[in-house]
mmCIF file of C-alpha atoms and ligand atoms in Angstrom:
data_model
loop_
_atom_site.group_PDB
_atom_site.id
_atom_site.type_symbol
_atom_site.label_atom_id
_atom_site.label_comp_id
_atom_site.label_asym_id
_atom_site.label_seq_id
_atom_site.Cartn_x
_atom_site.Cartn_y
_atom_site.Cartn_z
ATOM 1 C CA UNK A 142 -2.573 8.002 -54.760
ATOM 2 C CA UNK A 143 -0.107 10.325 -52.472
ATOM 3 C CA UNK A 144 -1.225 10.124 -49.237
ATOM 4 C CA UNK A 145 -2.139 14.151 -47.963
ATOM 5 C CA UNK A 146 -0.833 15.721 -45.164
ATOM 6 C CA UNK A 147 -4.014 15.044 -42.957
ATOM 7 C CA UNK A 148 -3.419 11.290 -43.474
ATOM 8 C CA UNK A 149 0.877 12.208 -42.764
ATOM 9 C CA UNK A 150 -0.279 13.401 -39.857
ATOM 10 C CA UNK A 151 -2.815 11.128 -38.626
ATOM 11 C CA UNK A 152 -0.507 8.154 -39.503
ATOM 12 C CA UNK A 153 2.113 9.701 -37.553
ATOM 13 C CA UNK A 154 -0.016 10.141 -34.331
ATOM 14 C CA UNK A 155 -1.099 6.690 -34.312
ATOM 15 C CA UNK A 156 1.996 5.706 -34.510
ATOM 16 C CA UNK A 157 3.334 7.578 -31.607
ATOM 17 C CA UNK A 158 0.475 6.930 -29.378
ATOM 18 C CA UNK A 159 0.861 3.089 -30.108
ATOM 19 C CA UNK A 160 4.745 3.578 -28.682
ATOM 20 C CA UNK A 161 3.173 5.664 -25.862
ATOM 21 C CA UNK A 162 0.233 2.845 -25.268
ATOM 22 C CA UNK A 163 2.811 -0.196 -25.384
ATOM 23 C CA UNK A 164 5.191 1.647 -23.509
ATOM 24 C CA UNK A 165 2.888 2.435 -20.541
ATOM 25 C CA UNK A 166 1.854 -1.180 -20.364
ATOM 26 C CA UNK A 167 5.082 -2.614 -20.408
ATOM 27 C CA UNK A 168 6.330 -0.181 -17.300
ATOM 28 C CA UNK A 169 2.586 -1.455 -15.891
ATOM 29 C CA UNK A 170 3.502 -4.917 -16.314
ATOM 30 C CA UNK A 171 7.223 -5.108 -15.888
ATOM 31 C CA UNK A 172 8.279 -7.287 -13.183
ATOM 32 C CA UNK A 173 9.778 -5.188 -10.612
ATOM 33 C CA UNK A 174 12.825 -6.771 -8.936
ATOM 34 C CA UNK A 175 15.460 -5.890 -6.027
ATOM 35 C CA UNK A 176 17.504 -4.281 -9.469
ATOM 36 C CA UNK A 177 14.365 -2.313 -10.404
ATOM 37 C CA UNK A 178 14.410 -1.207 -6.801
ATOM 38 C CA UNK A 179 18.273 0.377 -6.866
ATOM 39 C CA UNK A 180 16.911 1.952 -10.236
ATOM 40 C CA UNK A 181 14.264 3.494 -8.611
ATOM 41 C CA UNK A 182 16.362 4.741 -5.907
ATOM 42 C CA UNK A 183 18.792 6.508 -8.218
ATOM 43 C CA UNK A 184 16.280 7.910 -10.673
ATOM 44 C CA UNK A 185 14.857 9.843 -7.165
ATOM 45 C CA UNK A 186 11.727 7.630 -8.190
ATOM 46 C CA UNK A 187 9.951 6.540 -4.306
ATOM 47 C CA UNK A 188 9.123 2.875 -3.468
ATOM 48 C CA UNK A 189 5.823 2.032 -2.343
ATOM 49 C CA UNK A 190 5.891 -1.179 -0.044
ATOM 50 C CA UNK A 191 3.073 -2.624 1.074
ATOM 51 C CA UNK A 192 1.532 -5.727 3.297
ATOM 52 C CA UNK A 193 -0.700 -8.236 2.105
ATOM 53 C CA UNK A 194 -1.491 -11.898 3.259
ATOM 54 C CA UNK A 195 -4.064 -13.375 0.920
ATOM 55 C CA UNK A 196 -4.991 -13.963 -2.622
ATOM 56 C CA UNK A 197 -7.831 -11.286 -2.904
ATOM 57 C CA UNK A 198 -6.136 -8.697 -1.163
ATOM 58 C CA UNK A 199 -2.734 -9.599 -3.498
ATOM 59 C CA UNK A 200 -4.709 -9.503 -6.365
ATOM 60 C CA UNK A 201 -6.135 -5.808 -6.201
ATOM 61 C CA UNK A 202 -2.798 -4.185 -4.543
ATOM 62 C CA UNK A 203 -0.701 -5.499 -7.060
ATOM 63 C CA UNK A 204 -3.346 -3.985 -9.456
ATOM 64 C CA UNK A 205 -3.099 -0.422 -7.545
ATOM 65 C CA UNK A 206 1.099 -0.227 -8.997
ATOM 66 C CA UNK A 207 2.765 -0.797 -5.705
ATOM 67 C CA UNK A 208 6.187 -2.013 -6.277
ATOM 68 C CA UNK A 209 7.002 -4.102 -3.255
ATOM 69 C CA UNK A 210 4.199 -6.583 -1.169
ATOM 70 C CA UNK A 211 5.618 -7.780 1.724
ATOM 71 C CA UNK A 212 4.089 -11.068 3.422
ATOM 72 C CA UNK A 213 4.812 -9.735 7.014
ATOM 73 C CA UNK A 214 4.814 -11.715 10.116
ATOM 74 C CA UNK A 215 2.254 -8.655 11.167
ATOM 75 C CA UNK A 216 0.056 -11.770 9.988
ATOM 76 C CA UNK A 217 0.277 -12.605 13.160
ATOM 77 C CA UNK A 218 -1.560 -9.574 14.813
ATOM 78 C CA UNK A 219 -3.952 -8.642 11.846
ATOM 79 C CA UNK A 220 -4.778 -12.247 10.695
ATOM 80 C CA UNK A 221 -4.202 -14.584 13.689
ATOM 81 C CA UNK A 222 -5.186 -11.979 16.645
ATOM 82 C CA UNK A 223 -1.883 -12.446 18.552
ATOM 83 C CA UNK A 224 -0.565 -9.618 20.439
ATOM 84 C CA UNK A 225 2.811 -10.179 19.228
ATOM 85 C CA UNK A 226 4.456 -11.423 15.883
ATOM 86 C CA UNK A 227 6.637 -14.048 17.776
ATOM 87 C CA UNK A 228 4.161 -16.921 17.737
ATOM 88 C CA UNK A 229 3.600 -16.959 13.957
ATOM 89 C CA UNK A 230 5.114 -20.071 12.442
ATOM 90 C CA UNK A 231 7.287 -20.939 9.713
ATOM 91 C CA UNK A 232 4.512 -23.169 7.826
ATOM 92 C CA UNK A 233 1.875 -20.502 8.699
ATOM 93 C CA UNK A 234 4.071 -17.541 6.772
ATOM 94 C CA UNK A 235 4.277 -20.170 4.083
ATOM 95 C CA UNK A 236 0.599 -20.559 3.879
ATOM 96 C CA UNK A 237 0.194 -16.964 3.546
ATOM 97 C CA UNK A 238 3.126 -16.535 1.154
ATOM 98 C CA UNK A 239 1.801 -19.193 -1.352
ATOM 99 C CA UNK A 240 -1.535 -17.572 -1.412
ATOM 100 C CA UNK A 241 0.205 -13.854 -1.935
ATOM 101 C CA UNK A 242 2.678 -15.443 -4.819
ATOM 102 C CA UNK A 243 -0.501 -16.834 -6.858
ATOM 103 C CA UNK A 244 -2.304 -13.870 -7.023
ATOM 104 C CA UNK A 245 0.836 -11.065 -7.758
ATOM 105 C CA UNK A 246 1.709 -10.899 -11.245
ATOM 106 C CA UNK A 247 4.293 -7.636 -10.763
ATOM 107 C CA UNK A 248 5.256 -6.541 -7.474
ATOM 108 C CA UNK A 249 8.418 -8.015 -5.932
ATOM 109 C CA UNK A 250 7.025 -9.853 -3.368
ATOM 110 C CA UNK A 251 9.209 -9.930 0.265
ATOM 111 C CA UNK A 252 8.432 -12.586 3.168
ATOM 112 C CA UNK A 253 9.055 -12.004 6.154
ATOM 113 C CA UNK A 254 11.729 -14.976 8.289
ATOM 114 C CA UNK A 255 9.537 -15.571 11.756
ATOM 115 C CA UNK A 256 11.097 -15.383 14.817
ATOM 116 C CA UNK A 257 12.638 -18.378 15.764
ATOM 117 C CA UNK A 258 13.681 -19.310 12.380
ATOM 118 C CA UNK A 259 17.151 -17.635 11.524
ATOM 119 C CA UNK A 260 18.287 -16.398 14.729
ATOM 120 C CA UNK A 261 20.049 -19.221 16.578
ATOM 121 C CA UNK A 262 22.205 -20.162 13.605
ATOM 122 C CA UNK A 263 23.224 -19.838 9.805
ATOM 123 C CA UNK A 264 22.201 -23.135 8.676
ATOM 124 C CA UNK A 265 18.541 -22.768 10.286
ATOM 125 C CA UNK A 266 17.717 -19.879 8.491
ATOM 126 C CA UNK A 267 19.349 -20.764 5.247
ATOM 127 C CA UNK A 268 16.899 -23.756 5.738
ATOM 128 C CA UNK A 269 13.995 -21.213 6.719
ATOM 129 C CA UNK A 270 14.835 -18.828 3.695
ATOM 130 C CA UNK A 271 14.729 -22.029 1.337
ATOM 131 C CA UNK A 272 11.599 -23.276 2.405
ATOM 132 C CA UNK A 273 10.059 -19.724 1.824
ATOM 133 C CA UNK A 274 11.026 -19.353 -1.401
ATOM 134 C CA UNK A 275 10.881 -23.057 -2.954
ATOM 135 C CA UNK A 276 6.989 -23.736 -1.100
ATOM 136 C CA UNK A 277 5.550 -20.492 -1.980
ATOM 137 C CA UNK A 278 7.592 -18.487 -4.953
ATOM 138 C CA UNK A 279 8.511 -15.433 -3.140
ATOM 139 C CA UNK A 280 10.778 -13.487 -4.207
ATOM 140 C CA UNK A 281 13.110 -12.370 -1.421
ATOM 141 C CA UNK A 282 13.277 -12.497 2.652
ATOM 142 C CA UNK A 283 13.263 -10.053 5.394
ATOM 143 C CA UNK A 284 15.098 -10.403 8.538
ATOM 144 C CA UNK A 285 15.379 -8.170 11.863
ATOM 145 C CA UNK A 286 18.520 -7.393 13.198
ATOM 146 C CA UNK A 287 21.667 -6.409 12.389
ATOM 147 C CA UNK A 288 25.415 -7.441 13.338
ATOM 148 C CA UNK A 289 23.802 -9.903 15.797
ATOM 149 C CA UNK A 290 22.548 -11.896 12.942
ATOM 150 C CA UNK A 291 24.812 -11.030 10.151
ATOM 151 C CA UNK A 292 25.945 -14.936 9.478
ATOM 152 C CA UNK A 293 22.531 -15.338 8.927
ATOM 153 C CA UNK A 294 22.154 -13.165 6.521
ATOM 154 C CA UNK A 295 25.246 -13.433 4.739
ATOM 155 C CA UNK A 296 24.898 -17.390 4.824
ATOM 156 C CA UNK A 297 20.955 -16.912 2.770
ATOM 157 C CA UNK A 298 22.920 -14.017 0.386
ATOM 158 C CA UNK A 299 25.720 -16.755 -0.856
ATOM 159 C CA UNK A 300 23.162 -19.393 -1.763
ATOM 160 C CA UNK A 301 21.285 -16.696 -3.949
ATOM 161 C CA UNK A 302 18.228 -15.459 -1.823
ATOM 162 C CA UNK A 303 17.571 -11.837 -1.685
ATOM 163 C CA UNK A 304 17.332 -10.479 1.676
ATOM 164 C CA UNK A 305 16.102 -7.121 2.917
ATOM 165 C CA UNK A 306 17.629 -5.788 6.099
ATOM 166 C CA UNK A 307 15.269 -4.555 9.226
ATOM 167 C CA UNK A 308 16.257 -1.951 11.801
ATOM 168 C CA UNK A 309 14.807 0.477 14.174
ATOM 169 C CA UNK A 310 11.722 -1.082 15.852
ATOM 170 C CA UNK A 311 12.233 -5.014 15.518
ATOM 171 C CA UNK A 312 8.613 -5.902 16.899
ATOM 172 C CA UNK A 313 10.026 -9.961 16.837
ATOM 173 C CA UNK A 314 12.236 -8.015 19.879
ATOM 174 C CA UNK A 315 9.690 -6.383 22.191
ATOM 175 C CA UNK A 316 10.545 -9.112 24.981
ATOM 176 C CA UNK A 317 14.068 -7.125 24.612
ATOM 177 C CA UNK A 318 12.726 -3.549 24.390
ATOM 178 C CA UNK A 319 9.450 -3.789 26.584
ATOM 179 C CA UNK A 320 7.687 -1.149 24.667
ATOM 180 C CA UNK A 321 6.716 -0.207 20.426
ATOM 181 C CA UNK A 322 8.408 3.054 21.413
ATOM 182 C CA UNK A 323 10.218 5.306 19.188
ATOM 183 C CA UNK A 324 13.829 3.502 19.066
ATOM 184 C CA UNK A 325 17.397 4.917 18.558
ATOM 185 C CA UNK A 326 16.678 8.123 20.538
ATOM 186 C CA UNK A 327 20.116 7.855 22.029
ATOM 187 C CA UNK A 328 23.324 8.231 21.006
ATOM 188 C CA UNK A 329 24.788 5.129 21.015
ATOM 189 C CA UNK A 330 21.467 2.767 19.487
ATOM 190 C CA UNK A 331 21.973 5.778 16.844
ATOM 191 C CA UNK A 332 25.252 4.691 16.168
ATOM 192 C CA UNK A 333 24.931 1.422 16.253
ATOM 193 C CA UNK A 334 22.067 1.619 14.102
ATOM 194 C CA UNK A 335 23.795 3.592 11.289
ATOM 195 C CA UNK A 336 26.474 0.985 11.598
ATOM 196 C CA UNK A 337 24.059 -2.135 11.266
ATOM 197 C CA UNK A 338 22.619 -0.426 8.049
ATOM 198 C CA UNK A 339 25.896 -0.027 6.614
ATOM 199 C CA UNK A 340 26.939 -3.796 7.232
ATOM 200 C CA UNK A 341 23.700 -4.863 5.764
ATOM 201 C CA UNK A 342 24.646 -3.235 2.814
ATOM 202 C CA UNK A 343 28.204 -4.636 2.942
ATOM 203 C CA UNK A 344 27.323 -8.081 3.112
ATOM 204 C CA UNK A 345 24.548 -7.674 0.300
ATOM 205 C CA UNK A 346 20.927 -6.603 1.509
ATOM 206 C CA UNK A 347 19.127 -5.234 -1.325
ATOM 207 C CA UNK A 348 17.035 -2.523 1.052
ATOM 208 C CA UNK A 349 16.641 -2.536 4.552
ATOM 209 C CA UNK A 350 13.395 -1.192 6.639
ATOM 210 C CA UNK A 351 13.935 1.322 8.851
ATOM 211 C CA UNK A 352 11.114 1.274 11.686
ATOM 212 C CA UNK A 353 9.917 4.103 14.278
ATOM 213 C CA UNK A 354 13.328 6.534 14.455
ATOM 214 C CA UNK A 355 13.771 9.784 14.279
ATOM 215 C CA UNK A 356 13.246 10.876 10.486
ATOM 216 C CA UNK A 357 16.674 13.248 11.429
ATOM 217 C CA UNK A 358 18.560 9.683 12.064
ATOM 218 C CA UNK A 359 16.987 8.031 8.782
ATOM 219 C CA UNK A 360 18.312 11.055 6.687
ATOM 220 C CA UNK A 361 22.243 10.098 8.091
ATOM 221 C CA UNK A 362 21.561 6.742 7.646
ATOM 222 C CA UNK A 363 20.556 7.736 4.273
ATOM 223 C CA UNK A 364 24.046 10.249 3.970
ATOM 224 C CA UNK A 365 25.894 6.788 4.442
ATOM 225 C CA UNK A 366 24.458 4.119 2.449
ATOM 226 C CA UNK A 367 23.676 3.645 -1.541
ATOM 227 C CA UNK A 368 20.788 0.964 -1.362
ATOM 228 C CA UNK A 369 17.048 1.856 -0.864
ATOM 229 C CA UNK A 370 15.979 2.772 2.665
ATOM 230 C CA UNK A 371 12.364 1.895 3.663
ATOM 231 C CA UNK A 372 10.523 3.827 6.189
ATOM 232 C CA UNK A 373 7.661 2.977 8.533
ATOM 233 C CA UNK A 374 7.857 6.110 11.009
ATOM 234 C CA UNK A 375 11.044 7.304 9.633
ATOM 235 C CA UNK A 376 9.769 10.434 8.144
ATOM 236 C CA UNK A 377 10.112 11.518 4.618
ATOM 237 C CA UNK A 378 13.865 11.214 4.033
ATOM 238 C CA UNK A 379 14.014 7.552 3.021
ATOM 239 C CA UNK A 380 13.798 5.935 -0.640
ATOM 240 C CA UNK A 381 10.727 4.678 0.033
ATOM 241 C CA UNK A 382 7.121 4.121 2.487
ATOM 242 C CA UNK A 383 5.892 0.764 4.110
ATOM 243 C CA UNK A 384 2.728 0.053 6.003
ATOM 244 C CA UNK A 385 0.463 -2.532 7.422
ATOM 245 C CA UNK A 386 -2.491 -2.617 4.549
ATOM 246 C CA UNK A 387 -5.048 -3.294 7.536
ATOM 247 C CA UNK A 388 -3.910 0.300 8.725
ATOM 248 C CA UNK A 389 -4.116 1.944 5.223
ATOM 249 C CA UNK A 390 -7.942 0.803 4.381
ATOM 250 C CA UNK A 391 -8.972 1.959 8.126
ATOM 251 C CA UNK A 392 -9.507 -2.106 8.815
ATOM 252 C CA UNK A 393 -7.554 -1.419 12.431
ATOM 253 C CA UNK A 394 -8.895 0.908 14.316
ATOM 254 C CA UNK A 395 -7.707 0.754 17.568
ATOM 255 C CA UNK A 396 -3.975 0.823 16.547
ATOM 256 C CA UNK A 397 -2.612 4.646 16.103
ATOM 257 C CA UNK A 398 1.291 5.612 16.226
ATOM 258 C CA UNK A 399 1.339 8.501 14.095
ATOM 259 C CA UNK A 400 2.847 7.157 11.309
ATOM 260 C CA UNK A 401 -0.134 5.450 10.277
ATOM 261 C CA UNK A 402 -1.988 7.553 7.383
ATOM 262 C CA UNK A 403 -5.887 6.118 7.407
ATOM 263 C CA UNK A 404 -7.034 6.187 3.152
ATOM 264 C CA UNK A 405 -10.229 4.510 3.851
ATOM 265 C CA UNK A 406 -12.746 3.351 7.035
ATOM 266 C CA UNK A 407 -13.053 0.003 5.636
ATOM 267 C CA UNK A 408 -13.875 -1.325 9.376
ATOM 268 C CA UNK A 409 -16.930 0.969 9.588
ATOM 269 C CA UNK A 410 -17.831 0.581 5.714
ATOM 270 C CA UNK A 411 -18.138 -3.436 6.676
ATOM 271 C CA UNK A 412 -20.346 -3.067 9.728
ATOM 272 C CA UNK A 413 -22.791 -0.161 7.306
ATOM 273 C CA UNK A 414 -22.960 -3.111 4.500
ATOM 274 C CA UNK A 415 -23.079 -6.121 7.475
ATOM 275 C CA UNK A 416 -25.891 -4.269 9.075
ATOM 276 C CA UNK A 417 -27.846 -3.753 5.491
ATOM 277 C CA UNK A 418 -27.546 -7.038 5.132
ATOM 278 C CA UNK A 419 -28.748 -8.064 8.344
ATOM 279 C CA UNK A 420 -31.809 -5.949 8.254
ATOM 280 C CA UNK A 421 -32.917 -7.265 4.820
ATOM 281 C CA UNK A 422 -32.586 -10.645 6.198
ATOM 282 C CA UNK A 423 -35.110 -10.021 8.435
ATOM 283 C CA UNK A 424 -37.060 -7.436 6.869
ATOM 284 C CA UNK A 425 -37.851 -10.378 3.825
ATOM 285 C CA UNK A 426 -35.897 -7.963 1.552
ATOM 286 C CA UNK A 427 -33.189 -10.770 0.802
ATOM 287 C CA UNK A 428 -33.265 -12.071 -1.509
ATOM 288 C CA UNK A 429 -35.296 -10.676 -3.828
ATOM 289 C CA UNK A 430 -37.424 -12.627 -6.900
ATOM 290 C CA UNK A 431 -34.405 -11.308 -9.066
ATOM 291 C CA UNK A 432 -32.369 -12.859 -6.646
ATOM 292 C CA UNK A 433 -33.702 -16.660 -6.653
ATOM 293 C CA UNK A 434 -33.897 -19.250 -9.059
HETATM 294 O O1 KIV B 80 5.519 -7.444 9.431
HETATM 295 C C1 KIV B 80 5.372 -6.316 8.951
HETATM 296 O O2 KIV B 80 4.269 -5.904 8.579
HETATM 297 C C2 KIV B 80 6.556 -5.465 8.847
HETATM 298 C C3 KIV B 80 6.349 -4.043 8.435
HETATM 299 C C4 KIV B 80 5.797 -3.276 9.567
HETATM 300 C C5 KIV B 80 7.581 -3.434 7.907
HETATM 301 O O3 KIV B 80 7.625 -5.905 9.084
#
């Protein structure tokens, strides 16, 4: 029997919603990688970058479509409680990598080189980088600096480890700088700034964070370079936005730079639900005869 043009039609539809349906999921569950990245750049399309530390936290942020988590050695101040990210340890970004790796099935996941591990000499951190990414999976490094520690870097590029670049605010340097102050005010750490950010990209960084500077600055630094530009208090003319996920959920409270947009008050969500919890514990509301066995 001819088919009419009803069935044409819906035949047709079905058809173009299951290219629309399989389409979507594919982009949802595409891999994103340091090439997806320079894709994104030059389709204008933003990077999202954010932190995470743990399994459950991986697991629903890779979820939310961010394209980049990055295993920071902020695991030192929002996990460990130090005041500083110098003391965190090689093994202990490890630990928090591995956990991060297992539960991330499509962001390109970034790990952060602790101080101590890369800057003395080449060989130490292409023995840092390695361990990261054979023990836990990762999928690229970070390290701060620029020129000062560009053997480093270009020693961990040649044996086939992606590395992102970090300028600006370099918090495994506040010994150096004595306060988390805006940085590159001045002429000359402007200057030598833009400079660093173009030999990153020389000697093969795949994106470099640029941290507290003038958003003016990040827009030359922008002007001079062709790889994506990450900003954490470098306004809005960068490729892309980073920030601490503790910040974002409103689990810090007492930490405010301005850069810092608050999407939740997780902190004060947890004490409400801690408290109900409390009070049914004493109140005999918990548990309840639906609640035991
Ligand atoms: O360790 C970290 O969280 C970072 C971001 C602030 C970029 O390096």
């Amino acid at each position: 029997m001819p088919l009419k043009i009803s069935d044409t039609l819906a035949v047709v539809m079905i058809f173009y919603l299951f290219i629309f349906t399989s389409h979507r999921l594919i982009m949802e569950y595409k891999r994103i990688t340091t090439k997806t990245l320079l894709e994104m750049k030059n389709n204008n399309e933003k990077i999202s970058m954010l932190t995470a530390y743990d399994y459950t936290f991986a697991k629903i942020i890779d979820q939310s479509n961010i394209d980049v988590i990055l295993v920071g050695d902020s695991a030192s101040n929002v996990i460990a409680g130090n005041e500083t990210t110098v003391p965190i340890t090689l093994n202990e970004m490890i630990y928090h990598a591995k956990s991060v790796v297992k539960a991330v099935k499509r962001a390109l996941v970034v790990v952060d080189l602790p101080f101590g591990t890369y800057q003395s000499n080449p060989k130490l951190a292409l023995k840092s980088a390695i361990r990261i990414m054979k023990e836990s999976g990762a999928h690229a490094v970070k390290l701060e600096g620029g020129s000062e520690i560009k053997d480093s870097v270009s020693k961990i590029i040649r044996a086939g480890i992606p590395v992102m670049g970090h300028l600006g605010l370099t918090p495994q340097s506040i010994y150096k700088f004595g306060t988390y102050s805006v940085r590159a005010k001045e002429k000359n750490e402007a200057n030598e700034l833009i400079n660093d950010a173009i030999l990153l990209e020389e000697i093969g960084c795949f994106a470099t964070v640029l941290e507290k500077i003038p958003s003016e600055l990040a827009k030359k630094v922008s002007s001079k370079v062709k790889y994506p530009l990450i900003g954490i208090g470098a306004g809005n003319q960068v490729d892309g936005q980073v920030l601490v996920m503790h910040d974002l959920l409103g689990l810090t409270t007492e930490f405010n730079p301005r850069f810092i947009r608050r999407y939740l008050n997780l902190s004060q969500q947890i004490i409400d639900a801690v408290k109900s919890y409390v009070s049914d514990i004493k109140k005999l509301n918990f548990p309840n005869e639906d609640e035991m066995y």
